[in-house]
Amino acid sequence: MTTTSTAEPRVRAERPDTSPPRRRRMSVTGRRSLTAWLFLTPTLLILIAFTVYPMVQAAYLSFTDYNLIRAAQWVGLDNYVELLSDDAFWNAFGNTVLYAVVVTPVTVVLALAFALMLNQAFLGRAFARTAIFLPFIVSLGIIAIAWAFLLDPNIGLLSHWLSLVGIVPEQGWLSDPRYAMAAVMVVGVWKNVGFYMVIYLAGLQSIPVDMYEAARLDGAGVWQRFRNVTLPLLSNQTLLVSVLALIATLQAFDQIYVMTRGGPFFRTETLVMLVYRQGFQELRFGYASAISFVLVLFVFVLSMVQFGYLRRKQVTY
Amino acid sequence: MATTMLDPAPPRRPNPSRPAPARSRAATSRRAASWLLAITSIAIGLLMLLPIIWMLFTAFKPESDIVSAPPTLWPRELTLEHFSEVWERIPFARLYVNTIVFAGSVTIISLLFDSMAAYALARLPFKGRAVVMVLILLLLMLPFQVTLIPLYDMLNGLGLTNTLPGLIVPRMTNAFGIFFLTQFFLSLPKDLEEAARVDGASEWRIYWGIILPLSRPALLTLGLFHFQYNWNDLLWPLVMSSSVETSTLPAGLALFMGQHVVEYGLLMAGSLLAMLPVILFFLLIQRSFVAGIATTGLK
């Protein structure tokens, strides 16, 4: 990468040297512009070839019948119309919403609670922080195998412990239609809560201590200090964490694929799971594309709403 | 486990302005509260680690111990048989190499490309910057799943499915990474860079020699994100490879689990070995990780 400019010598030849600083700045700007585009070239090429173009292609495919072998046949809105009356779609949609509605708030509240707790100084804090964060960096595709084993009805430790306190699902946690979703949700919360906790911890440490001192002098108790100082000053973190958590829950796949494959009786089949099944197992790429576009729209609208709602509550200090 | 984890803040000092008699009583109750807090949080920590601890102990249990009811956490006797068996029953070495090549090269290449793009966006005012920035933000919101099918189709047409380049190439840059580093670069002071410009340094030299060294914590943090995301990814390798041999560890183990009778001892040993590199990476850079989180857009 070089910064040689082709324009400079010619300009110098054409005009007398009357205002050197200005001309010099112009050519520097032009040169910097060229450099900027050179710096951006690899990124833009890759993003356009492997993200933007496939996205446009996905939009096109969602209006076609396509199975990878035969050329895509234009079918207009057929896929979207079919979606509306497809029980499998509405089931997956409902499961996705249920998963998001439960997992997002539980994760955010737990993350905040853990952060508040682990922002105090005490023996063993470092261990607790590491332990809570660690699930975030291990593969859900791998650790979900251990979860499936923990919940095994005959030889699983967690099943055994839960049976000691009298909680025994008739067919085992993952094959009982009533409990499979709950099991998958627990794993979803377990996986991400540590990451959001770290974001909250960073936020807590940026709150000036004198804010608490002032509140204490005004006679504010623990709850009031939390309600009126901590919570408002963490609104940036809450915005970030809840948008990230919502997007993550709408894309739930890994633990479901490994633990239940969408079963029992499609009780844990989410939209991404359905895209995978329709696309890569039943080779209905057009239909699967239509489903994934509904998912995109859903993610986009929800994060915009959330953004707009929480933004208004944002505080700067 | 490290003892300095995620710990950027100094411990809170007791308030010195309290009157003396109240102080001793407050100190006693504070000590009690501190013990309670310690016990609670260590219990939560252990509960969070339960799947990993279970995995660890099971990997060393003989098969007869694994299937005995009621199950126990602690192994009755220790064995290494699962660790030797896993290399024979699953093409484990192959999976390991695939995963290292995939996650490693994606991490290095995308750190380079992300930081180059972020340098242009944060430090070089140019025409069209706003357009590029909006494109990055839009792509940030786009779920990866929507491009999955055409991407597979495209790479299939190029003959790149079931190959490592097919896995790697689409991941060589990343909207989140660009955004993350742009935020970080924007926060760096201008002085050094201006001085270098006056001395006639090229933009590449400024980027490579000044900005990148100053950005170590952010680069290491993003490096961890890229590495763990790709090391852990299930859906993409699952789609791109049809057999265990051309897969990565998560997809390979998941495929193996689906195809065979569940042999938990073997799977736990394999899973444990599969998790080690990411955990080691994290423990190595954890200090920078905190600095990276605390100083960039993630707060």
Coordinates of C-alpha atoms in Angstrom, one line a residue:
Chain A
M1 CA 0.0 0.0 0.0
T2 CA 1.6 3.3 -1.0
T3 CA 0.5 6.9 -0.9
T4 CA 1.9 8.2 -4.1
S5 CA -0.2 10.8 -5.8
T6 CA -0.3 11.2 -9.6
A7 CA -2.0 14.6 -9.5
E8 CA 0.6 16.6 -7.6
P9 CA 3.4 17.1 -10.1
R10 CA 1.1 18.2 -12.9
V11 CA -0.6 20.8 -10.7
R12 CA 2.7 22.2 -9.7
A13 CA 3.7 22.6 -13.4
E14 CA 0.5 24.3 -14.5
R15 CA 0.2 27.0 -11.8
P16 CA 2.7 29.4 -10.2
D17 CA 3.4 28.7 -6.6
T18 CA 1.0 31.3 -5.1
S19 CA -0.8 29.5 -2.3
P20 CA 1.2 26.5 -1.4
P21 CA -0.6 25.6 1.9
R22 CA -4.0 25.3 0.4
R23 CA -2.9 23.4 -2.7
R24 CA -0.9 21.0 -0.6
R25 CA -3.9 20.3 1.6
M26 CA -6.1 19.6 -1.4
S27 CA -3.7 17.1 -2.8
V28 CA -3.3 15.5 0.6
T29 CA -7.1 15.1 0.9
G30 CA -7.3 13.5 -2.5
R31 CA -4.4 11.2 -1.7
R32 CA -6.0 10.2 1.6
S33 CA -9.3 9.5 -0.1
L34 CA -7.6 7.1 -2.5
T35 CA -5.7 5.5 0.4
A36 CA -8.9 5.1 2.3
W37 CA -10.5 3.2 -0.5
L38 CA -7.4 1.0 -0.9
F39 CA -7.7 0.2 2.8
L40 CA -11.3 -0.7 2.4
T41 CA -10.9 -2.8 -0.8
P42 CA -10.5 -6.3 0.6
T43 CA -13.3 -5.8 3.1
L44 CA -15.7 -4.4 0.6
L45 CA -14.9 -7.1 -2.0
I46 CA -15.6 -9.9 0.5
L47 CA -18.7 -8.2 2.0
I48 CA -20.2 -7.6 -1.4
A49 CA -19.4 -11.1 -2.8
F50 CA -20.3 -13.1 0.3
T51 CA -22.9 -11.1 2.1
V52 CA -24.6 -8.4 0.0
Y53 CA -24.9 -10.6 -3.2
P54 CA -26.1 -13.7 -1.4
M55 CA -28.7 -11.5 0.4
V56 CA -30.0 -10.2 -2.9
Q57 CA -29.9 -13.8 -4.2
A58 CA -31.9 -15.0 -1.2
A59 CA -34.5 -12.4 -1.9
Y60 CA -34.8 -13.7 -5.4
L61 CA -34.8 -17.4 -4.4
S62 CA -37.6 -16.7 -2.0
F63 CA -39.8 -16.1 -5.0
T64 CA -38.8 -19.4 -6.7
D65 CA -39.0 -23.1 -6.5
Y66 CA -35.4 -24.3 -6.2
N67 CA -33.8 -27.6 -5.2
L68 CA -30.2 -27.1 -6.2
I69 CA -30.4 -29.6 -9.1
R70 CA -33.1 -28.1 -11.3
A71 CA -32.9 -24.4 -12.3
A72 CA -34.9 -22.0 -10.1
Q73 CA -38.5 -21.6 -11.3
W74 CA -40.2 -18.3 -10.6
V75 CA -43.3 -18.9 -8.6
G76 CA -44.1 -15.3 -7.4
L77 CA -45.5 -15.0 -3.9
D78 CA -46.3 -18.7 -3.7
N79 CA -43.8 -19.5 -1.0
Y80 CA -45.0 -16.6 1.2
V81 CA -48.6 -17.6 0.6
E82 CA -47.7 -21.2 1.6
L83 CA -46.1 -20.0 4.7
L84 CA -49.3 -18.4 6.0
S85 CA -51.1 -21.8 5.9
D86 CA -48.1 -23.9 6.9
D87 CA -48.5 -25.4 10.4
A88 CA -44.8 -26.1 10.6
F89 CA -44.0 -22.4 10.0
W90 CA -46.5 -21.2 12.6
N91 CA -45.2 -23.8 15.0
A92 CA -41.6 -22.7 14.5
F93 CA -42.6 -19.0 14.7
G94 CA -44.4 -19.6 17.9
N95 CA -41.5 -21.5 19.4
T96 CA -39.1 -18.8 18.4
V97 CA -41.3 -16.1 20.0
L98 CA -41.7 -18.2 23.1
Y99 CA -38.0 -18.8 23.3
A100 CA -37.2 -15.1 22.8
V101 CA -39.9 -13.8 25.2
V102 CA -38.7 -16.0 28.0
V103 CA -34.9 -16.2 27.5
T104 CA -34.2 -12.5 26.7
P105 CA -35.6 -10.9 29.9
V106 CA -34.3 -13.8 32.1
T107 CA -30.8 -13.5 30.7
V108 CA -30.7 -9.7 31.0
V109 CA -32.0 -9.6 34.6
L110 CA -29.7 -12.5 35.7
A111 CA -26.7 -10.8 34.0
L112 CA -27.5 -7.6 35.9
A113 CA -27.9 -9.4 39.2
F114 CA -24.7 -11.3 38.8
A115 CA -22.9 -8.1 37.8
L116 CA -24.2 -6.3 40.9
M117 CA -23.2 -9.2 43.1
L118 CA -19.7 -9.6 41.6
N119 CA -19.0 -5.9 41.6
Q120 CA -18.5 -6.2 45.4
A121 CA -15.1 -7.2 46.8
F122 CA -15.0 -10.6 48.5
L123 CA -13.0 -13.7 48.5
G124 CA -13.7 -16.0 45.6
R125 CA -15.0 -13.2 43.3
A126 CA -12.5 -13.9 40.6
F127 CA -13.5 -17.6 40.5
A128 CA -17.2 -16.8 40.3
R129 CA -16.6 -14.3 37.5
T130 CA -14.6 -16.8 35.5
A131 CA -17.1 -19.6 36.1
I132 CA -20.0 -17.5 35.0
F133 CA -18.2 -16.2 31.9
L134 CA -16.7 -19.5 30.8
P135 CA -19.9 -20.9 29.1
F136 CA -19.8 -18.0 26.7
I137 CA -16.5 -19.1 25.1
V138 CA -17.2 -22.8 24.9
S139 CA -19.0 -24.3 21.9
L140 CA -22.7 -24.8 22.4
G141 CA -22.4 -27.5 19.8
I142 CA -20.0 -29.4 22.0
I143 CA -21.2 -28.6 25.5
A144 CA -24.8 -29.3 24.5
I145 CA -23.7 -32.9 24.3
A146 CA -22.8 -32.7 28.0
W147 CA -26.1 -31.1 28.8
A148 CA -28.0 -33.9 27.0
F149 CA -26.0 -36.3 29.1
L150 CA -26.8 -34.4 32.3
L151 CA -30.5 -34.6 31.5
D152 CA -30.4 -38.3 30.4
P153 CA -33.4 -39.9 32.2
N154 CA -31.5 -43.0 33.3
I155 CA -27.9 -42.0 33.9
G156 CA -27.9 -38.2 33.9
L157 CA -26.8 -36.5 37.0
L158 CA -29.1 -33.5 36.8
S159 CA -32.1 -35.8 36.2
H160 CA -31.1 -37.8 39.3
W161 CA -30.7 -34.6 41.4
L162 CA -34.1 -33.3 40.3
S163 CA -35.7 -36.6 40.9
L164 CA -34.4 -36.4 44.5
V165 CA -36.6 -33.3 45.0
G166 CA -39.5 -35.0 43.3
I167 CA -39.3 -33.5 39.8
V168 CA -39.5 -36.4 37.3
P169 CA -40.8 -35.9 33.8
E170 CA -42.4 -39.1 32.6
Q171 CA -40.3 -39.6 29.5
G172 CA -37.1 -37.7 30.4
W173 CA -36.4 -34.0 30.1
L174 CA -35.6 -33.9 26.4
S175 CA -38.2 -36.3 25.1
D176 CA -41.1 -35.0 27.2
P177 CA -43.0 -32.5 25.0
R178 CA -43.8 -30.4 28.1
Y179 CA -40.2 -29.9 29.3
A180 CA -38.0 -30.1 26.2
M181 CA -38.3 -26.4 25.5
A182 CA -37.6 -25.4 29.1
A183 CA -34.4 -27.5 29.0
V184 CA -33.3 -25.9 25.8
M185 CA -34.1 -22.4 27.3
V186 CA -32.0 -23.1 30.4
V187 CA -29.0 -23.9 28.2
G188 CA -29.6 -20.7 26.2
V189 CA -29.5 -18.6 29.3
W190 CA -26.6 -20.5 30.8
K191 CA -24.6 -19.9 27.6
N192 CA -24.8 -16.1 27.3
V193 CA -25.5 -14.7 30.7
G194 CA -21.7 -14.3 31.5
F195 CA -21.0 -12.2 28.5
Y196 CA -23.8 -9.8 29.3
M197 CA -22.6 -9.7 32.9
V198 CA -19.2 -8.5 31.7
I199 CA -20.8 -5.7 29.8
Y200 CA -22.8 -4.7 32.9
L201 CA -19.6 -4.9 35.0
A202 CA -17.8 -2.5 32.7
G203 CA -20.8 -0.2 33.0
L204 CA -20.9 -0.4 36.8
Q205 CA -17.3 0.5 37.0
S206 CA -17.8 3.6 34.9
I207 CA -20.4 5.1 37.4
P208 CA -18.7 7.8 39.4
V209 CA -18.5 6.9 43.1
D210 CA -19.6 10.4 44.3
M211 CA -23.0 9.7 42.7
Y212 CA -23.6 7.1 45.4
E213 CA -22.1 9.3 48.1
A214 CA -24.5 12.1 47.2
A215 CA -27.4 9.7 47.2
R216 CA -26.4 8.3 50.5
L217 CA -26.1 11.8 52.0
D218 CA -29.7 12.5 50.8
G219 CA -30.7 9.4 52.8
A220 CA -31.3 7.0 49.9
G221 CA -31.4 3.4 50.9
V222 CA -29.9 0.5 49.0
W223 CA -33.0 0.0 46.9
Q224 CA -33.4 3.7 46.2
R225 CA -29.8 4.0 45.2
F226 CA -30.2 1.1 42.8
R227 CA -33.5 2.4 41.4
N228 CA -32.4 6.0 41.0
V229 CA -28.7 5.9 40.4
T230 CA -27.5 2.5 39.2
L231 CA -30.3 1.5 36.9
P232 CA -30.6 4.9 35.0
L233 CA -26.8 5.1 34.6
L234 CA -26.7 1.6 33.2
S235 CA -29.3 2.3 30.5
N236 CA -26.7 2.3 27.8
Q237 CA -25.6 -1.2 28.8
T238 CA -29.2 -2.3 29.1
L239 CA -29.9 -1.1 25.6
L240 CA -26.9 -2.9 24.2
V241 CA -27.4 -6.1 26.2
S242 CA -31.1 -6.5 25.4
V243 CA -30.7 -5.9 21.7
L244 CA -27.9 -8.4 21.6
A245 CA -29.8 -10.9 23.7
L246 CA -32.9 -10.6 21.6
I247 CA -31.1 -11.1 18.3
A248 CA -29.2 -14.1 19.8
T249 CA -32.5 -15.7 21.0
L250 CA -34.2 -15.3 17.6
Q251 CA -31.3 -17.2 16.0
A252 CA -31.3 -20.1 18.5
F253 CA -30.0 -23.2 16.8
D254 CA -27.0 -25.0 18.2
Q255 CA -28.3 -26.4 21.5
I256 CA -31.6 -27.4 19.8
Y257 CA -29.8 -29.2 17.0
V258 CA -27.6 -31.2 19.4
M259 CA -30.1 -31.8 22.2
T260 CA -33.4 -32.4 20.5
R261 CA -33.1 -31.9 16.7
G262 CA -36.3 -29.8 17.0
G263 CA -38.3 -32.6 18.7
P264 CA -40.2 -34.0 20.5
F265 CA -43.1 -33.5 18.0
F266 CA -41.4 -30.3 16.7
R267 CA -41.9 -28.7 20.1
T268 CA -38.4 -27.1 20.0
E269 CA -38.2 -26.4 16.3
T270 CA -37.2 -22.7 15.9
L271 CA -37.2 -20.7 12.7
V272 CA -33.5 -21.3 12.1
M273 CA -34.0 -25.0 12.7
L274 CA -36.9 -24.9 10.2
V275 CA -34.7 -23.1 7.6
Y276 CA -32.1 -25.8 8.1
R277 CA -34.6 -28.6 7.8
Q278 CA -36.5 -27.2 4.8
G279 CA -33.3 -26.1 3.0
F280 CA -30.7 -28.7 3.7
Q281 CA -32.7 -31.8 4.5
E282 CA -35.7 -31.4 2.2
L283 CA -33.9 -29.4 -0.4
R284 CA -36.6 -26.8 -0.7
F285 CA -34.3 -23.8 -1.0
G286 CA -36.9 -21.3 -2.3
Y287 CA -39.2 -22.0 0.6
A288 CA -36.4 -22.0 3.1
S289 CA -35.3 -18.6 1.8
A290 CA -38.8 -17.2 2.3
I291 CA -38.7 -18.4 5.9
S292 CA -35.3 -16.8 6.5
F293 CA -36.6 -13.5 5.1
V294 CA -39.4 -13.6 7.5
L295 CA -36.8 -14.1 10.2
V296 CA -34.7 -11.1 9.0
L297 CA -37.8 -8.9 8.9
F298 CA -38.7 -10.0 12.4
V299 CA -35.2 -9.4 13.8
F300 CA -35.0 -6.0 12.1
V301 CA -38.4 -4.7 13.2
L302 CA -38.0 -6.0 16.8
S303 CA -34.5 -4.5 17.2
M304 CA -35.7 -1.2 15.8
V305 CA -38.7 -1.1 18.2
Q306 CA -36.4 -2.0 21.1
F307 CA -33.8 0.6 20.1
G308 CA -36.4 3.3 19.8
Y309 CA -38.0 2.4 23.1
L310 CA -34.8 2.2 25.1
R311 CA -33.1 5.1 23.4
R312 CA -35.6 7.5 24.9
K313 CA -34.7 6.3 28.3
Q314 CA -31.0 6.7 27.7
V315 CA -28.9 8.8 30.1
T316 CA -25.7 10.6 29.4
Y317 CA -23.5 11.8 32.2
Chain B
M1 CA -8.5 -21.2 37.1
A2 CA -6.8 -17.8 37.2
T3 CA -7.3 -15.6 40.2
T4 CA -7.3 -12.2 38.5
M5 CA -10.2 -12.8 36.2
L6 CA -12.2 -9.9 34.7
D7 CA -11.1 -7.7 37.5
P8 CA -10.3 -4.2 36.4
A9 CA -11.6 -2.3 39.4
P10 CA -10.0 -1.9 42.8
P11 CA -12.0 -3.2 45.7
R12 CA -14.2 -0.7 47.4
R13 CA -12.7 0.8 50.5
P14 CA -14.8 1.0 53.7
N15 CA -16.2 4.5 54.2
P16 CA -13.8 6.4 56.5
S17 CA -16.2 9.1 57.4
R18 CA -18.4 6.9 59.5
P19 CA -18.5 7.6 63.3
A20 CA -16.5 5.0 65.3
P21 CA -19.2 3.1 67.3
A22 CA -21.4 2.5 64.4
R23 CA -18.4 1.5 62.4
S24 CA -17.6 -1.6 64.4
R25 CA -21.2 -2.9 64.3
A26 CA -21.3 -2.1 60.6
A27 CA -18.0 -3.8 60.1
T28 CA -19.3 -7.0 61.7
S29 CA -22.5 -7.1 59.6
R30 CA -20.5 -6.2 56.6
R31 CA -18.2 -9.1 57.2
A32 CA -21.2 -11.4 57.5
A33 CA -22.6 -10.1 54.3
S34 CA -19.3 -10.5 52.6
W35 CA -19.2 -14.2 53.7
L36 CA -22.7 -14.8 52.5
L37 CA -21.9 -13.1 49.2
A38 CA -18.8 -15.3 48.8
I39 CA -20.7 -18.5 49.5
T40 CA -23.6 -17.6 47.3
S41 CA -21.5 -16.6 44.3
I42 CA -19.1 -19.6 44.6
A43 CA -22.1 -21.8 44.7
I44 CA -23.5 -20.1 41.5
G45 CA -20.1 -20.4 39.9
L46 CA -19.9 -24.1 40.6
L47 CA -23.4 -24.6 39.3
M48 CA -22.5 -22.7 36.1
L49 CA -19.5 -25.0 35.7
L50 CA -21.5 -28.1 36.3
P51 CA -21.7 -29.2 32.6
I52 CA -17.9 -28.7 32.2
I53 CA -17.1 -30.5 35.5
W54 CA -19.5 -33.3 34.6
M55 CA -17.7 -33.6 31.2
L56 CA -14.3 -33.6 32.8
F57 CA -15.2 -36.4 35.3
T58 CA -17.1 -38.5 32.9
A59 CA -14.2 -38.4 30.4
F60 CA -12.1 -40.2 33.0
K61 CA -14.8 -42.7 34.1
P62 CA -14.8 -46.3 32.9
E63 CA -17.9 -47.2 30.8
S64 CA -19.4 -49.3 33.6
D65 CA -19.2 -46.4 36.0
I66 CA -20.9 -44.1 33.4
V67 CA -24.0 -46.2 32.9
S68 CA -24.5 -47.2 36.6
A69 CA -27.5 -45.8 38.3
P70 CA -27.8 -43.7 40.3
P71 CA -25.2 -41.5 38.7
T72 CA -22.4 -39.9 40.7
L73 CA -20.4 -36.8 39.9
W74 CA -17.1 -38.2 41.3
P75 CA -15.5 -41.1 39.4
R76 CA -15.1 -44.3 41.3
E77 CA -11.9 -45.2 39.4
L78 CA -10.0 -43.3 36.7
T79 CA -9.2 -44.4 33.2
L80 CA -7.7 -42.9 30.1
E81 CA -9.3 -45.3 27.7
H82 CA -11.7 -42.8 26.2
F83 CA -8.9 -40.4 25.4
S84 CA -7.0 -43.0 23.4
E85 CA -10.1 -44.4 21.9
V86 CA -11.5 -41.1 20.6
W87 CA -8.6 -40.8 18.0
E88 CA -9.5 -44.3 16.6
R89 CA -13.3 -44.1 16.6
I90 CA -13.7 -40.6 15.2
P91 CA -11.3 -39.0 12.6
F92 CA -10.5 -36.8 15.5
A93 CA -7.0 -35.6 14.5
R94 CA -8.5 -34.6 11.1
L95 CA -11.3 -32.7 12.8
Y96 CA -8.8 -31.0 15.1
V97 CA -6.6 -29.9 12.2
N98 CA -9.6 -28.7 10.2
T99 CA -10.8 -26.6 13.2
I100 CA -7.4 -25.1 13.9
V101 CA -6.9 -24.1 10.2
F102 CA -10.5 -22.8 9.9
A103 CA -10.7 -20.7 13.2
G104 CA -7.0 -19.7 13.1
S105 CA -6.9 -18.4 9.6
V106 CA -10.3 -16.7 9.8
T107 CA -9.1 -14.9 13.0
I108 CA -5.8 -13.7 11.6
I109 CA -7.2 -12.7 8.2
S110 CA -10.3 -11.0 9.5
L111 CA -8.3 -9.1 12.1
L112 CA -6.1 -7.7 9.3
F113 CA -9.0 -6.8 7.0
D114 CA -11.3 -5.5 9.8
S115 CA -8.6 -3.3 11.1
M116 CA -7.6 -1.9 7.7
A117 CA -11.3 -1.0 7.0
A118 CA -11.7 0.4 10.5
Y119 CA -8.5 2.5 10.0
A120 CA -10.0 4.1 6.9
L121 CA -13.3 4.7 8.6
A122 CA -11.9 6.1 11.8
R123 CA -8.8 8.0 10.8
L124 CA -9.1 8.9 7.1
P125 CA -11.8 11.4 6.2
F126 CA -12.9 10.6 2.7
K127 CA -15.9 10.9 0.4
G128 CA -18.3 8.1 0.7
R129 CA -17.4 7.3 4.3
A130 CA -21.1 7.7 5.4
V131 CA -22.3 5.3 2.8
V132 CA -19.8 2.6 3.8
M133 CA -20.6 3.2 7.5
V134 CA -24.3 2.7 6.8
L135 CA -23.6 -0.5 4.9
I136 CA -21.6 -1.9 7.8
L137 CA -24.3 -1.0 10.3
L138 CA -27.0 -2.7 8.1
L139 CA -24.9 -5.8 7.7
L140 CA -24.4 -5.8 11.5
M141 CA -28.1 -6.4 12.0
L142 CA -28.4 -9.0 9.3
P143 CA -28.8 -12.5 10.6
F144 CA -26.2 -14.7 9.0
Q145 CA -28.8 -17.4 8.3
V146 CA -30.4 -15.4 5.5
T147 CA -27.4 -15.7 3.3
L148 CA -26.8 -19.3 4.2
I149 CA -28.6 -20.9 1.2
P150 CA -27.3 -18.7 -1.6
L151 CA -23.8 -18.8 -0.1
Y152 CA -23.9 -22.6 0.0
D153 CA -25.2 -22.6 -3.6
M154 CA -22.5 -20.2 -4.8
L155 CA -19.7 -22.2 -3.1
N156 CA -21.1 -25.4 -4.3
G157 CA -21.1 -24.0 -7.9
L158 CA -17.4 -23.1 -7.4
G159 CA -16.7 -26.6 -6.1
L160 CA -15.7 -25.3 -2.7
T161 CA -18.2 -27.2 -0.5
N162 CA -16.4 -29.9 1.6
T163 CA -13.2 -27.8 1.5
L164 CA -11.5 -25.6 4.0
P165 CA -11.2 -22.5 1.6
G166 CA -15.0 -22.7 1.2
L167 CA -15.4 -22.5 5.0
I168 CA -12.8 -19.7 5.4
V169 CA -13.2 -17.3 2.5
P170 CA -16.7 -15.9 3.3
R171 CA -15.6 -15.3 6.9
M172 CA -12.5 -13.2 6.0
T173 CA -14.1 -10.0 7.2
N174 CA -16.9 -9.2 9.5
A175 CA -19.2 -6.2 10.0
F176 CA -19.1 -6.5 13.8
G177 CA -15.3 -6.5 13.8
I178 CA -15.1 -3.4 11.6
F179 CA -17.6 -1.6 13.8
F180 CA -15.9 -2.7 17.0
L181 CA -12.4 -1.5 15.8
T182 CA -13.8 1.7 14.3
Q183 CA -15.2 2.6 17.7
F184 CA -11.8 1.9 19.3
F185 CA -9.7 3.7 16.7
L186 CA -11.9 6.8 17.1
S187 CA -11.0 7.0 20.7
L188 CA -7.2 7.1 20.1
P189 CA -5.5 10.5 20.3
K190 CA -4.5 12.2 17.0
D191 CA -1.1 13.6 18.1
L192 CA 1.2 10.7 17.3
E193 CA -0.3 10.1 14.0
E194 CA -0.1 13.8 13.0
A195 CA 3.5 13.9 14.0
A196 CA 4.2 10.9 11.9
R197 CA 2.4 12.5 8.9
V198 CA 4.4 15.6 9.2
D199 CA 7.5 13.4 9.2
G200 CA 6.3 12.0 5.9
A201 CA 5.2 8.5 7.0
S202 CA 2.8 6.7 4.7
E203 CA -0.7 5.9 5.8
W204 CA 0.3 2.2 5.8
R205 CA 3.2 2.9 8.1
I206 CA 1.0 4.9 10.5
Y207 CA -1.6 2.1 10.5
W208 CA 0.8 -0.7 10.9
G209 CA 3.4 1.0 13.1
I210 CA 1.4 3.3 15.3
I211 CA -2.3 2.5 15.4
L212 CA -2.1 -1.3 15.5
P213 CA 0.4 -1.5 18.4
L214 CA -1.7 1.0 20.3
S215 CA -4.7 -1.2 19.8
R216 CA -3.4 -4.4 21.3
P217 CA -6.2 -4.9 23.9
A218 CA -8.9 -4.3 21.3
L219 CA -7.3 -6.5 18.7
L220 CA -6.8 -9.4 21.3
T221 CA -10.4 -9.0 22.4
L222 CA -11.7 -9.1 18.9
G223 CA -9.3 -11.9 18.2
L224 CA -10.9 -13.9 21.0
F225 CA -14.4 -13.2 19.6
H226 CA -13.4 -14.3 16.1
F227 CA -11.6 -17.3 17.3
Q228 CA -14.3 -18.6 19.7
Y229 CA -17.1 -17.8 17.3
N230 CA -15.5 -19.8 14.4
W231 CA -14.0 -22.5 16.6
N232 CA -17.5 -23.0 18.1
D233 CA -19.7 -22.5 15.1
L234 CA -22.0 -25.4 14.3
L235 CA -24.4 -24.3 11.6
W236 CA -21.9 -23.2 9.0
P237 CA -19.6 -26.2 9.0
L238 CA -22.7 -28.5 9.3
V239 CA -24.0 -27.0 6.1
M240 CA -20.7 -26.8 4.2
S241 CA -19.5 -30.4 4.9
S242 CA -21.4 -33.6 4.4
S243 CA -19.1 -35.9 6.2
V244 CA -17.3 -36.1 9.5
E245 CA -13.9 -36.0 7.8
T246 CA -14.3 -32.5 6.2
S247 CA -16.0 -31.0 9.2
T248 CA -14.9 -29.1 12.3
L249 CA -15.0 -30.3 15.9
P250 CA -18.5 -29.1 16.9
A251 CA -20.1 -30.3 13.7
G252 CA -18.1 -33.5 13.6
L253 CA -19.0 -34.4 17.2
A254 CA -22.6 -33.5 16.6
L255 CA -22.7 -35.7 13.5
F256 CA -21.1 -38.5 15.3
M257 CA -23.5 -38.2 18.2
G258 CA -26.4 -38.4 15.7
Q259 CA -25.1 -41.4 13.8
H260 CA -24.1 -43.7 16.5
V261 CA -25.3 -45.1 19.7
V262 CA -24.5 -42.5 22.3
E263 CA -21.2 -43.4 23.9
Y264 CA -20.9 -40.7 26.5
G265 CA -17.4 -41.5 27.8
L266 CA -16.0 -41.2 24.3
L267 CA -18.0 -38.0 23.5
M268 CA -17.0 -36.3 26.7
A269 CA -13.3 -37.1 26.2
G270 CA -13.6 -35.7 22.6
S271 CA -15.5 -32.7 23.8
L272 CA -13.1 -31.9 26.5
L273 CA -10.1 -32.0 24.1
A274 CA -12.2 -29.9 21.6
M275 CA -12.8 -27.2 24.2
L276 CA -9.3 -26.8 25.5
P277 CA -7.8 -24.4 22.9
V278 CA -10.5 -21.8 23.3
I279 CA -10.3 -21.9 27.1
L280 CA -6.5 -21.6 26.9
F281 CA -6.8 -18.7 24.4
F282 CA -9.1 -16.9 26.8
L283 CA -7.0 -17.5 29.9
L284 CA -3.9 -16.2 28.0
I285 CA -5.5 -12.9 27.0
Q286 CA -8.0 -12.3 29.8
R287 CA -6.4 -9.1 31.1
S288 CA -6.5 -7.5 27.6
F289 CA -10.0 -8.8 27.2
V290 CA -11.3 -6.7 30.0
A291 CA -9.4 -3.6 28.8
G292 CA -10.8 -4.3 25.3
I293 CA -14.4 -4.4 26.6
A294 CA -14.0 -1.4 28.8
T295 CA -12.5 0.9 26.2
T296 CA -14.5 0.2 23.1
G297 CA -18.1 0.5 22.0
L298 CA -19.2 -2.5 24.1
K299 CA -19.9 -0.4 27.2

